[in-house]
mmCIF file of C-alpha atoms in Angstrom:
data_model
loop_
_atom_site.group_PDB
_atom_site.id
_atom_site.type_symbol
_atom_site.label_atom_id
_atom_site.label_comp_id
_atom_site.label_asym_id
_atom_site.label_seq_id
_atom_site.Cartn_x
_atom_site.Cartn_y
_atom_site.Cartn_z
ATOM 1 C CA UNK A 416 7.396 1.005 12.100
ATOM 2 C CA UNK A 417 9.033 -1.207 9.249
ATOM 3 C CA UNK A 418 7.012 -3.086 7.263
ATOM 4 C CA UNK A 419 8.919 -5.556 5.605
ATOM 5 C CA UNK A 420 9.332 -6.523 2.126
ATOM 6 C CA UNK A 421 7.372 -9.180 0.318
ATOM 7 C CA UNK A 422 9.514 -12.286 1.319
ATOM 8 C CA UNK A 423 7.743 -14.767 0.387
ATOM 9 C CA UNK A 424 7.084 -14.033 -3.079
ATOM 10 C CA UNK A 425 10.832 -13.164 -3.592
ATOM 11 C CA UNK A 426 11.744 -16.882 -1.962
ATOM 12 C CA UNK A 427 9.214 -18.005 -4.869
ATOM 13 C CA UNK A 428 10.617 -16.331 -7.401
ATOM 14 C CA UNK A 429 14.856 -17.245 -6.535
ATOM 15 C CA UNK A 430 13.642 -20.716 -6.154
ATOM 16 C CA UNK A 431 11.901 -20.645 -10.161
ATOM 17 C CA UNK A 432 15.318 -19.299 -11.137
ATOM 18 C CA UNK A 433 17.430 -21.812 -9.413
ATOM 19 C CA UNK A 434 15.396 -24.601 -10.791
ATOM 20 C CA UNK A 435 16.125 -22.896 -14.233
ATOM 21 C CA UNK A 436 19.997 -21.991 -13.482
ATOM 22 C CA UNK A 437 20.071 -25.742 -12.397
ATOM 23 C CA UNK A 438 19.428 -27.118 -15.139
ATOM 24 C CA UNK A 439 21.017 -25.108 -17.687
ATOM 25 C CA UNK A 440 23.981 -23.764 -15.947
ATOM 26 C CA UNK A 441 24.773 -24.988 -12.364
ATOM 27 C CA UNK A 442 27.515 -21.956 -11.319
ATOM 28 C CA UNK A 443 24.641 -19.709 -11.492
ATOM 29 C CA UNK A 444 22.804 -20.629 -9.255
ATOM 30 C CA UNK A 445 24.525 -19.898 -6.182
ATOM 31 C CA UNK A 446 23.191 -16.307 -6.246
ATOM 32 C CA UNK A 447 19.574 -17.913 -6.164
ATOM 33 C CA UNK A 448 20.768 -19.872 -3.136
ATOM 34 C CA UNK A 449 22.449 -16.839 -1.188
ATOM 35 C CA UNK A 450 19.113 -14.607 -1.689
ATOM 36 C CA UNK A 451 16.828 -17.304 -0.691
ATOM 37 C CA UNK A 452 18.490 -17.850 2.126
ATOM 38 C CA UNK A 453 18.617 -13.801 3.045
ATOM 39 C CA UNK A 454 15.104 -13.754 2.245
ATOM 40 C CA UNK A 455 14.800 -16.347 4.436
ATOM 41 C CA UNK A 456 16.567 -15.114 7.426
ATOM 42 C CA UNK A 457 15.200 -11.103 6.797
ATOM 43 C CA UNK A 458 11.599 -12.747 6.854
ATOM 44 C CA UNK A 459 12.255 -14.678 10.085
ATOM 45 C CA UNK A 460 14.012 -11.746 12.112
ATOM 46 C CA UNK A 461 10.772 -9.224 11.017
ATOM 47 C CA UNK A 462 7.703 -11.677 11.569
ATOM 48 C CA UNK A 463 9.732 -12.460 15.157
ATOM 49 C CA UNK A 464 10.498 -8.692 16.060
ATOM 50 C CA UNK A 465 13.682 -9.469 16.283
ATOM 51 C CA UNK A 466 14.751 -6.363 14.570
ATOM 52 C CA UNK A 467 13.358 -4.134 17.897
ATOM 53 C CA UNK A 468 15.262 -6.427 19.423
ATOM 54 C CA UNK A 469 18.684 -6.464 18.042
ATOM 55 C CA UNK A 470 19.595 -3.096 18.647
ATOM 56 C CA UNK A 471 22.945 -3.283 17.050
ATOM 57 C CA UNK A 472 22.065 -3.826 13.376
ATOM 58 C CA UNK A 473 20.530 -1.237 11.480
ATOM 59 C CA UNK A 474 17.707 -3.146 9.772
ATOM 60 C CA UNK A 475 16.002 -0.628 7.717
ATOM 61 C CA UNK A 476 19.535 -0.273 5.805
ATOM 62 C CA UNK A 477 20.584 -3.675 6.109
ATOM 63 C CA UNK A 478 17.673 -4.704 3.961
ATOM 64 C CA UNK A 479 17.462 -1.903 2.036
ATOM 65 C CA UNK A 480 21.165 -2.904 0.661
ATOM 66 C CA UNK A 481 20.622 -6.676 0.273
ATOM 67 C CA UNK A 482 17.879 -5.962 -2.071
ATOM 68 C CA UNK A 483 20.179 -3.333 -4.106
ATOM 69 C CA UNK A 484 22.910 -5.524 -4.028
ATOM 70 C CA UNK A 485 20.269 -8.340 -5.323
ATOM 71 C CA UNK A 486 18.899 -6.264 -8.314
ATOM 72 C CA UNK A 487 22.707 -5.551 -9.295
ATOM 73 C CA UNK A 488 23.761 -8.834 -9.537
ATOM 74 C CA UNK A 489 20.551 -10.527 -10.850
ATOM 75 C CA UNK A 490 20.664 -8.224 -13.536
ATOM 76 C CA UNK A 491 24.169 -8.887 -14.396
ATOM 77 C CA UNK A 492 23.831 -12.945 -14.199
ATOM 78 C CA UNK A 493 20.654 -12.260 -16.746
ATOM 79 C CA UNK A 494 22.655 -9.904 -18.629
ATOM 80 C CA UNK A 495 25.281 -12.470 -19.133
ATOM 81 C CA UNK A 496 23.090 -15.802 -19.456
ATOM 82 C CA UNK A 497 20.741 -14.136 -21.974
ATOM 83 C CA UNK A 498 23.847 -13.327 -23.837
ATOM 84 C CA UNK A 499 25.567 -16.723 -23.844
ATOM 85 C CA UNK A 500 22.350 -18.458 -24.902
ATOM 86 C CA UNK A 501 21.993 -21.880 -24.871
ATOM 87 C CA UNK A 502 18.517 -24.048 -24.305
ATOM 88 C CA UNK A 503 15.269 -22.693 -23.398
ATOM 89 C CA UNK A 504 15.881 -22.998 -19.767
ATOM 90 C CA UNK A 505 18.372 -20.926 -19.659
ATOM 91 C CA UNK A 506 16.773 -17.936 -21.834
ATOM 92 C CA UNK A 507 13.768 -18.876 -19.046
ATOM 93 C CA UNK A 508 16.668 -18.124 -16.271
ATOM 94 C CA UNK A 509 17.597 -15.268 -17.669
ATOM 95 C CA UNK A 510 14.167 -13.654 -18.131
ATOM 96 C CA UNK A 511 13.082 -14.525 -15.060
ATOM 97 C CA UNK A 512 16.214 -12.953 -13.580
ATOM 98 C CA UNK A 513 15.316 -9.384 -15.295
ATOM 99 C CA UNK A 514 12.251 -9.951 -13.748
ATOM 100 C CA UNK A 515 13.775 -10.785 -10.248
ATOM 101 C CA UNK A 516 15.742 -7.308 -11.160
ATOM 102 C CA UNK A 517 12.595 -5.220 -11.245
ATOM 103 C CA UNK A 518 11.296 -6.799 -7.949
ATOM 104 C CA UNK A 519 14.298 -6.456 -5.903
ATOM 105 C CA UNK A 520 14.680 -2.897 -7.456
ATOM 106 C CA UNK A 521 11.462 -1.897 -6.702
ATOM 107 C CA UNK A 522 11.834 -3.057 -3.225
ATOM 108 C CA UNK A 523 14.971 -1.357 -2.652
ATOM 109 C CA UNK A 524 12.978 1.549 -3.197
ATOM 110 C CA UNK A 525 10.072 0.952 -1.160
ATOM 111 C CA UNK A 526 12.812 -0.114 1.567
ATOM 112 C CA UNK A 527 14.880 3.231 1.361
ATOM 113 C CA UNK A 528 15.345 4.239 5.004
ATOM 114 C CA UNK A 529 15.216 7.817 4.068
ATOM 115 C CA UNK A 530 11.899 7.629 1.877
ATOM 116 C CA UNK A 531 10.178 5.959 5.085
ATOM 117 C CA UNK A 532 10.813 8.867 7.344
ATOM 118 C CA UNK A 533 7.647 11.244 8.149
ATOM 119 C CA UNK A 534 7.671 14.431 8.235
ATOM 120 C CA UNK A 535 5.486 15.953 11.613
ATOM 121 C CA UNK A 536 3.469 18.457 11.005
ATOM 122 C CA UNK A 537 3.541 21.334 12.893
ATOM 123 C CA UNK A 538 1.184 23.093 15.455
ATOM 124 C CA UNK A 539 -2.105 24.696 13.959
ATOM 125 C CA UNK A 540 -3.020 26.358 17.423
ATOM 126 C CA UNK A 541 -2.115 29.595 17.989
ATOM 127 C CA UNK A 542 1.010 30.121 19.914
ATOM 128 C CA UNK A 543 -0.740 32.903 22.167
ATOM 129 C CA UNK A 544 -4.348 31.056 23.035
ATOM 130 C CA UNK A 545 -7.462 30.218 21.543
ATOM 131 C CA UNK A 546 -8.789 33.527 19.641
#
C-alpha cells in the first residue's frame, strides 16, 4: 500500500515560514499558504482512504509531484529572499525555506511511484516435484 508522507510535520514547518514571510515580506507567503493547504487536503484524502476510493486520480504520482514541485519553488523563494536580505526574519524565512527544500525533496523521493514497486520473487520449488 501507500504510506503517506509526513504531513503533519510539513504543515508545521510551511506554517514557521509563513509566520516569517509575513512579517518580512507578505508576497511570499502565498506559496506557504498553497502547500499547507495541499498538505492539508493529501493528509485528509490518505488517513480517510479516500485514495482506494477515488479511482480516477493517480495518487502515488499526484503526491509524488506536489512535493517536487514544492522543493522547486521553496528553493527558489529562499534562493531569492536570502539574496535580497533584509531583517532577521526574513534571512529566518529563507533558511527555513532551504530547509523546507530538503524535506519536500527527500519526500519526493521516498514518494517516487516507481521506487515503491516490489519486485516478486520467483518460485524456489522445483518445476518437476519435490526431489
Amino acid at each position: 500500500g501507500v504510506v503517506p508522507s509526513p504531513l503533519s510535520s510539513f504543515q508545521i514547518l510551511c506554517l514557521v515560514i509563513l509566520i516569517c514571510f509575513s512579517a518580512s515580506t507578505p508576497g511570499y507567503s502565498s506559496l506557504s499558504v498553497v502547500e499547507m493547504i495541499l498538505a492539508a487536503i493529501f493528509f485528509v484524502i490518505y488517513m480517510c482512504d479516500l485514495h482506494t476510493k477515488i479511482q480516477i486520480i493517480n495518487w502515488p504520482w499526484s503526491d509524488f509531484f506536489r512535493t517536487l514541485i514544492a522543493a522547486i519553488l521553496y528553493l527558489i523563494t529562499s534562493i531569492v529572499v536570502l539574496v535580497e536580505g533584509g531583517n532577521h526574519s526574513k534571512i529566518i524565512a529563507g533558511v527555513l525555506g532551504l530547509l523546507a527544500t530538503s524535506l519536500f525533496g527527500y519526500d519526493a523521493y521516498i514518494t517516487f511511484p516507481l521506487r515503491q514497486q516490489r519486485h516478486t520473487a520467483a518460485p524456489t520449488d522445483p518445476a518437476d516435484g519435490p526431489v
